[in-house]
Amino acid sequence: MNNLVISPEVKKALDENRPVVALESTIISHGMPYPQNVETALNVEKIVRDNGAIPATIAIISGKLTVGISPEEIDYLGKKGLEVTKASRRDIPILVSRKEDGATTVAATMLIAAMAGVKIFATGGIGGVHRGAETTMDISADLEELGNTNVAVVCAGAKSILDLGLTLEYLETKGVPVIGYETDELPAFYTRESGYKVNYRMDNPLEIAKALKAKEELDMKGGVVIANPIPHEYAMDSKLISKAIDDAILEANRLGIKGKDTTPFLLDKVQKITEGKSLAANIQLVYNNAKLAAQIASELCKL
Ligand code: PSU
Ligand code: MN
């Protein structure tokens, strides 16, 4: 396809059935401030390599769906920050036709990864059903994509800016398995616990790879959520973080923030309220996810 560009390194790895891990770019432009965003994105790529896989950071560059952007392009997206279009599924055709840039969300990254044949994707947190969705209808397109697109997403659960219970219900309806890595509980991004259970616990990357392989052989479409708790030493105090999140949501409601602006607004607000403590945790959990994703991708290639 003309508008899909796969870097030579990623293309070669895919052709040779070597492990590849997809990485998103909204987390760079809208999820963290500069320069930590660029630093983190480059370190994540290195961690994927150190664990035996090839990183494929995905973005839309001048209208091309690009799988494996360059370090210069990562720096460009990171510096431009909120000025880059946050690109979810619905934005893709417009950015392509206008030959514009876009930083891809979990939904858009999954879709483009699947076009390229990349099966594993690492990120921080997925979007989900927002608190108050019973009146706002604010449900991330990430969940629909998980219902439809054949890519497994390694994340640290979801932030409690979301309603985690409703997010799990939505995933259940869509038939998306939620696997806890070395845990029975759905992690809540900054904390290892949420009070909600995952569907299945698995304690090693091979077991996860086997489940993905079975799904592939059954030709079942749709994603899988692999929830990997933040390492103990970086987990945050749950009272501190839930107060910050409550305050951020109140502020968003007061200002009437809506649509695609909600999640970036809340992420930024929480980071400011916690004076960077949450940013440090965020960075570490992404590293942890990159490592697990590379391990699962490696096991999957051997099956
Ligand atoms: N949650 C995070 N960090 C992020 C995002 C979510 O902890 O950077 C980003 C991801 O790109 C995710 C998107 O796909 O926000 C979801 O946005 P929305 O809720 O508007 O669908
Ligand atoms: Mn939304």
GROMACS .gro file of C-alpha atoms and ligand atoms in nm:
model
  325
    1MET     CA    1   0.000   0.000   0.000
    2ASN     CA    2   0.128   0.336  -0.108
    3ASN     CA    3   0.081   0.529   0.213
    4LEU     CA    4   0.233   0.269   0.443
    5VAL     CA    5   0.608   0.313   0.493
    6ILE     CA    6   0.800   0.049   0.685
    7SER     CA    7   1.162   0.128   0.777
    8PRO     CA    8   1.417  -0.105   0.614
    9GLU     CA    9   1.524  -0.242   0.953
   10VAL     CA   10   1.168  -0.326   1.059
   11LYS     CA   11   1.083  -0.466   0.716
   12LYS     CA   12   1.386  -0.695   0.725
   13ALA     CA   13   1.303  -0.819   1.074
   14LEU     CA   14   0.942  -0.893   0.975
   15ASP     CA   15   1.051  -1.072   0.657
   16GLU     CA   16   1.291  -1.288   0.860
   17ASN     CA   17   1.032  -1.360   1.131
   18ARG     CA   18   1.236  -1.180   1.394
   19PRO     CA   19   1.065  -1.006   1.688
   20VAL     CA   20   0.935  -0.651   1.642
   21VAL     CA   21   0.765  -0.431   1.903
   22ALA     CA   22   0.538  -0.142   1.799
   23LEU     CA   23   0.548   0.180   2.004
   24GLU     CA   24   0.301   0.469   1.994
   25SER     CA   25   0.372   0.839   1.945
   26THR     CA   26   0.086   1.022   2.122
   27ILE     CA   27   0.265   0.933   2.443
   28ILE     CA   28   0.560   1.137   2.305
   29SER     CA   29   0.367   1.445   2.189
   30HIS     CA   30   0.076   1.451   2.434
   31GLY     CA   31   0.168   1.218   2.719
   32MET     CA   32   0.486   1.371   2.861
   33PRO     CA   33   0.662   1.708   2.857
   34TYR     CA   34   0.974   1.786   2.649
   35PRO     CA   35   1.255   1.681   2.684
   36GLN     CA   36   1.163   1.380   2.900
   37ASN     CA   37   0.929   1.259   2.625
   38VAL     CA   38   1.208   1.230   2.367
   39GLU     CA   39   1.454   1.086   2.616
   40THR     CA   40   1.198   0.824   2.721
   41ALA     CA   41   1.104   0.731   2.364
   42LEU     CA   42   1.469   0.678   2.271
   43ASN     CA   43   1.538   0.476   2.588
   44VAL     CA   44   1.231   0.262   2.521
   45GLU     CA   45   1.370   0.176   2.178
   46LYS     CA   46   1.701   0.081   2.338
   47ILE     CA   47   1.529  -0.142   2.596
   48VAL     CA   48   1.339  -0.321   2.321
   49ARG     CA   49   1.671  -0.384   2.143
   50ASP     CA   50   1.847  -0.494   2.463
   51ASN     CA   51   1.574  -0.753   2.503
   52GLY     CA   52   1.619  -0.898   2.158
   53ALA     CA   53   1.355  -0.723   1.947
   54ILE     CA   54   1.345  -0.442   1.690
   55PRO     CA   55   1.152  -0.129   1.795
   56ALA     CA   56   0.899   0.023   1.554
   57THR     CA   57   0.780   0.360   1.677
   58ILE     CA   58   0.476   0.450   1.470
   59ALA     CA   59   0.353   0.795   1.358
   60ILE     CA   60   0.206   0.968   1.055
   61ILE     CA   61   0.476   1.172   0.882
   62SER     CA   62   0.369   1.398   0.594
   63GLY     CA   63   0.067   1.175   0.540
   64LYS     CA   64   0.264   0.848   0.540
   65LEU     CA   65   0.172   0.582   0.795
   66THR     CA   66   0.528   0.525   0.913
   67VAL     CA   67   0.635   0.212   1.098
   68GLY     CA   68   0.978   0.272   1.249
   69ILE     CA   69   1.027   0.651   1.258
   70SER     CA   70   1.381   0.786   1.298
   71PRO     CA   71   1.532   0.938   1.616
   72GLU     CA   72   1.514   1.276   1.438
   73GLU     CA   73   1.141   1.227   1.382
   74ILE     CA   74   1.096   1.129   1.748
   75ASP     CA   75   1.273   1.449   1.848
   76TYR     CA   76   1.057   1.652   1.608
   77LEU     CA   77   0.729   1.508   1.747
   78GLY     CA   78   0.851   1.555   2.103
   79LYS     CA   79   0.948   1.918   2.048
   80LYS     CA   80   0.623   2.001   1.868
   81GLY     CA   81   0.426   1.844   2.151
   82LEU     CA   82   0.062   1.947   2.163
   83GLU     CA   83   0.094   2.123   1.826
   84VAL     CA   84   0.113   1.785   1.653
   85THR     CA   85  -0.228   1.637   1.573
   86LYS     CA   86  -0.323   1.363   1.817
   87ALA     CA   87  -0.423   1.098   1.568
   88SER     CA   88  -0.674   0.831   1.655
   89ARG     CA   89  -0.847   0.601   1.401
   90ARG     CA   90  -1.085   0.867   1.273
   91ASP     CA   91  -0.803   1.114   1.198
   92ILE     CA   92  -0.598   0.882   0.976
   93PRO     CA   93  -0.769   0.936   0.636
   94ILE     CA   94  -0.770   1.313   0.675
   95LEU     CA   95  -0.402   1.336   0.772
   96VAL     CA   96  -0.310   1.105   0.484
   97SER     CA   97  -0.509   1.302   0.226
   98ARG     CA   98  -0.368   1.633   0.353
   99LYS     CA   99  -0.015   1.489   0.381
  100GLU     CA  100   0.007   1.606   0.742
  101ASP     CA  101   0.178   1.473   1.055
  102GLY     CA  102   0.004   1.291   1.337
  103ALA     CA  103   0.111   1.131   1.663
  104THR     CA  104  -0.076   0.804   1.686
  105THR     CA  105  -0.282   0.692   1.987
  106VAL     CA  106  -0.309   0.331   2.097
  107ALA     CA  107  -0.601   0.282   1.854
  108ALA     CA  108  -0.422   0.429   1.552
  109THR     CA  109  -0.092   0.261   1.639
  110MET     CA  110  -0.264  -0.077   1.662
  111LEU     CA  111  -0.430  -0.029   1.327
  112ILE     CA  112  -0.105   0.071   1.153
  113ALA     CA  113   0.095  -0.203   1.332
  114ALA     CA  114  -0.157  -0.460   1.204
  115MET     CA  115  -0.124  -0.326   0.847
  116ALA     CA  116   0.252  -0.381   0.872
  117GLY     CA  117   0.221  -0.723   1.038
  118VAL     CA  118   0.354  -0.622   1.382
  119LYS     CA  119   0.180  -0.825   1.652
  120ILE     CA  120   0.306  -0.683   1.982
  121PHE     CA  121   0.284  -0.324   2.101
  122ALA     CA  122   0.414  -0.166   2.420
  123THR     CA  123   0.282   0.153   2.577
  124GLY     CA  124   0.211   0.311   2.916
  125GLY     CA  125  -0.163   0.305   2.960
  126ILE     CA  126  -0.458   0.243   2.729
  127GLY     CA  127  -0.756   0.473   2.693
  128GLY     CA  128  -1.085   0.347   2.831
  129VAL     CA  129  -1.427   0.437   2.964
  130HIS     CA  130  -1.403   0.773   3.140
  131ARG     CA  131  -1.556   0.838   3.478
  132GLY     CA  132  -1.900   0.987   3.417
  133ALA     CA  133  -1.926   0.819   3.076
  134GLU     CA  134  -2.290   0.735   3.154
  135THR     CA  135  -2.362   1.101   3.076
  136THR     CA  136  -2.065   1.215   2.862
  137MET     CA  137  -2.038   0.896   2.649
  138ASP     CA  138  -1.661   0.948   2.662
  139ILE     CA  139  -1.521   0.607   2.573
  140SER     CA  140  -1.180   0.587   2.409
  141ALA     CA  141  -1.158   0.456   2.053
  142ASP     CA  142  -0.874   0.240   2.191
  143LEU     CA  143  -1.136  -0.004   2.325
  144GLU     CA  144  -1.311  -0.046   1.989
  145GLU     CA  145  -0.974  -0.102   1.825
  146LEU     CA  146  -0.890  -0.366   2.083
  147GLY     CA  147  -1.216  -0.532   1.987
  148ASN     CA  148  -1.125  -0.537   1.618
  149THR     CA  149  -0.754  -0.532   1.551
  150ASN     CA  150  -0.519  -0.822   1.594
  151VAL     CA  151  -0.242  -0.667   1.807
  152ALA     CA  152  -0.154  -0.745   2.169
  153VAL     CA  153  -0.096  -0.437   2.385
  154VAL     CA  154   0.136  -0.448   2.685
  155CYS     CA  155   0.041  -0.170   2.927
  156ALA     CA  156   0.046  -0.094   3.299
  157GLY     CA  157  -0.334  -0.120   3.312
  158ALA     CA  158  -0.520   0.207   3.283
  159LYS     CA  159  -0.506   0.529   3.479
  160SER     CA  160  -0.781   0.589   3.726
  161ILE     CA  161  -0.870   0.905   3.535
  162LEU     CA  162  -1.085   0.629   3.385
  163ASP     CA  163  -1.358   0.413   3.534
  164LEU     CA  164  -1.162   0.088   3.552
  165GLY     CA  165  -1.467  -0.126   3.629
  166LEU     CA  166  -1.656   0.000   3.324
  167THR     CA  167  -1.343  -0.030   3.111
  168LEU     CA  168  -1.319  -0.400   3.203
  169GLU     CA  169  -1.690  -0.448   3.126
  170TYR     CA  170  -1.644  -0.288   2.785
  171LEU     CA  171  -1.347  -0.511   2.704
  172GLU     CA  172  -1.548  -0.812   2.814
  173THR     CA  173  -1.830  -0.719   2.578
  174LYS     CA  174  -1.582  -0.683   2.293
  175GLY     CA  175  -1.427  -1.020   2.370
  176VAL     CA  176  -1.084  -0.884   2.459
  177PRO     CA  177  -0.889  -1.099   2.706
  178VAL     CA  178  -0.719  -0.906   2.986
  179ILE     CA  179  -0.411  -1.092   3.108
  180GLY     CA  180  -0.226  -0.994   3.423
  181TYR     CA  181   0.150  -1.050   3.415
  182GLU     CA  182   0.250  -1.197   3.751
  183THR     CA  183  -0.067  -1.053   3.903
  184ASP     CA  184  -0.435  -1.136   3.954
  185GLU     CA  185  -0.524  -0.772   3.979
  186LEU     CA  186  -0.566  -0.508   3.710
  187PRO     CA  187  -0.289  -0.258   3.780
  188ALA     CA  188  -0.393   0.110   3.788
  189PHE     CA  189  -0.091   0.253   3.608
  190TYR     CA  190   0.078   0.440   3.897
  191THR     CA  191  -0.014   0.169   4.147
  192ARG     CA  192   0.002  -0.209   4.129
  193GLU     CA  193  -0.348  -0.254   4.265
  194SER     CA  194  -0.692  -0.133   4.162
  195GLY     CA  195  -0.933  -0.363   4.340
  196TYR     CA  196  -1.035  -0.516   4.003
  197LYS     CA  197  -0.938  -0.862   3.882
  198VAL     CA  198  -0.788  -0.947   3.545
  199ASN     CA  199  -0.937  -1.238   3.346
  200TYR     CA  200  -0.623  -1.452   3.355
  201ARG     CA  201  -0.294  -1.444   3.536
  202MET     CA  202   0.021  -1.556   3.349
  203ASP     CA  203   0.366  -1.568   3.502
  204ASN     CA  204   0.598  -1.591   3.203
  205PRO     CA  205   0.630  -1.446   2.852
  206LEU     CA  206   0.614  -1.790   2.688
  207GLU     CA  207   0.271  -1.864   2.835
  208ILE     CA  208   0.145  -1.532   2.700
  209ALA     CA  209   0.301  -1.598   2.357
  210LYS     CA  210   0.128  -1.937   2.346
  211ALA     CA  211  -0.211  -1.775   2.408
  212LEU     CA  212  -0.145  -1.522   2.129
  213LYS     CA  213  -0.040  -1.803   1.897
  214ALA     CA  214  -0.359  -1.995   1.973
  215LYS     CA  215  -0.566  -1.689   1.892
  216GLU     CA  216  -0.377  -1.643   1.565
  217GLU     CA  217  -0.429  -2.007   1.466
  218LEU     CA  218  -0.799  -1.978   1.541
  219ASP     CA  219  -0.803  -1.674   1.312
  220MET     CA  220  -0.982  -1.468   1.576
  221LYS     CA  221  -0.968  -1.095   1.518
  222GLY     CA  222  -0.922  -0.850   1.800
  223GLY     CA  223  -0.658  -0.748   2.049
  224VAL     CA  224  -0.535  -0.870   2.385
  225VAL     CA  225  -0.451  -0.654   2.685
  226ILE     CA  226  -0.142  -0.762   2.879
  227ALA     CA  227  -0.141  -0.571   3.205
  228ASN     CA  228   0.204  -0.540   3.358
  229PRO     CA  229   0.216  -0.373   3.700
  230ILE     CA  230   0.460  -0.089   3.765
  231PRO     CA  231   0.772  -0.222   3.947
  232HIS     CA  232   0.732  -0.208   4.327
  233GLU     CA  233   1.010   0.046   4.375
  234TYR     CA  234   0.845   0.301   4.145
  235ALA     CA  235   0.480   0.255   4.250
  236MET     CA  236   0.313   0.565   4.392
  237ASP     CA  237   0.121   0.619   4.711
  238SER     CA  238  -0.238   0.544   4.614
  239LYS     CA  239  -0.390   0.820   4.832
  240LEU     CA  240  -0.162   1.083   4.684
  241ILE     CA  241  -0.231   0.983   4.326
  242SER     CA  242  -0.607   0.941   4.365
  243LYS     CA  243  -0.635   1.288   4.519
  244ALA     CA  244  -0.436   1.432   4.227
  245ILE     CA  245  -0.661   1.254   3.978
  246ASP     CA  246  -0.981   1.367   4.154
  247ASP     CA  247  -0.857   1.728   4.150
  248ALA     CA  248  -0.758   1.703   3.783
  249ILE     CA  249  -1.103   1.570   3.688
  250LEU     CA  250  -1.278   1.849   3.884
  251GLU     CA  251  -1.067   2.105   3.700
  252ALA     CA  252  -1.142   1.947   3.360
  253ASN     CA  253  -1.516   1.954   3.436
  254ARG     CA  254  -1.497   2.314   3.555
  255LEU     CA  255  -1.324   2.420   3.233
  256GLY     CA  256  -1.558   2.213   3.015
  257ILE     CA  257  -1.274   2.014   2.854
  258LYS     CA  258  -1.417   1.766   2.600
  259GLY     CA  259  -1.339   1.512   2.328
  260LYS     CA  260  -0.981   1.437   2.235
  261ASP     CA  261  -0.850   1.711   2.470
  262THR     CA  262  -0.968   1.535   2.785
  263THR     CA  263  -0.699   1.270   2.823
  264PRO     CA  264  -0.399   1.499   2.747
  265PHE     CA  265  -0.545   1.763   2.982
  266LEU     CA  266  -0.578   1.515   3.267
  267LEU     CA  267  -0.231   1.366   3.209
  268ASP     CA  268  -0.072   1.711   3.221
  269LYS     CA  269  -0.273   1.823   3.525
  270VAL     CA  270  -0.185   1.510   3.725
  271GLN     CA  271   0.182   1.559   3.639
  272LYS     CA  272   0.170   1.921   3.758
  273ILE     CA  273  -0.021   1.843   4.080
  274THR     CA  274   0.228   1.572   4.177
  275GLU     CA  275   0.523   1.793   4.083
  276GLY     CA  276   0.680   1.543   3.849
  277LYS     CA  277   0.659   1.240   4.083
  278SER     CA  278   0.402   1.082   3.856
  279LEU     CA  279   0.617   1.153   3.550
  280ALA     CA  280   0.904   0.955   3.700
  281ALA     CA  281   0.667   0.663   3.766
  282ASN     CA  282   0.521   0.693   3.417
  283ILE     CA  283   0.865   0.668   3.257
  284GLN     CA  284   0.964   0.361   3.459
  285LEU     CA  285   0.645   0.169   3.385
  286VAL     CA  286   0.687   0.229   3.012
  287TYR     CA  287   1.040   0.084   3.032
  288ASN     CA  288   0.905  -0.216   3.216
  289ASN     CA  289   0.640  -0.269   2.947
  290ALA     CA  290   0.891  -0.238   2.664
  291LYS     CA  291   1.098  -0.515   2.818
  292LEU     CA  292   0.804  -0.753   2.862
  293ALA     CA  293   0.676  -0.681   2.510
  294ALA     CA  294   1.018  -0.764   2.362
  295GLN     CA  295   1.028  -1.089   2.559
  296ILE     CA  296   0.678  -1.191   2.443
  297ALA     CA  297   0.759  -1.098   2.081
  298SER     CA  298   1.075  -1.311   2.100
  299GLU     CA  299   0.887  -1.611   2.236
  300LEU     CA  300   0.613  -1.572   1.975
  301CYS     CA  301   0.864  -1.583   1.690
  302LYS     CA  302   0.993  -1.918   1.817
  303LEU     CA  303   0.649  -2.086   1.826
  304PSU     N1  304  -0.300   0.720   2.886
  304PSU     C1  305  -0.178   0.746   2.935
  304PSU     N2  306  -0.086   0.808   2.857
  304PSU     C2  307  -0.113   0.842   2.727
  304PSU     C3  308  -0.242   0.812   2.676
  304PSU     C4  309  -0.331   0.751   2.758
  304PSU     O1  310  -0.153   0.715   3.049
  304PSU     O2  311  -0.026   0.900   2.659
  304PSU     C5  312  -0.273   0.844   2.531
  304PSU     C6  313  -0.259   0.715   2.446
  304PSU     O3  314  -0.208   0.752   2.320
  304PSU     C7  315  -0.403   0.669   2.433
  304PSU     C8  316  -0.475   0.802   2.425
  304PSU     O4  317  -0.427   0.589   2.320
  304PSU     O5  318  -0.408   0.884   2.519
  304PSU     C9  319  -0.622   0.789   2.455
  304PSU     O6  320  -0.686   0.908   2.425
  304PSU     P1  321  -0.845   0.914   2.427
  304PSU     O7  322  -0.882   0.891   2.571
  304PSU     O8  323  -0.877   1.052   2.378
  304PSU     O9  324  -0.893   0.805   2.338
  305MN      MN  325  -1.244   1.045   2.467
   0.00000   0.00000   0.00000
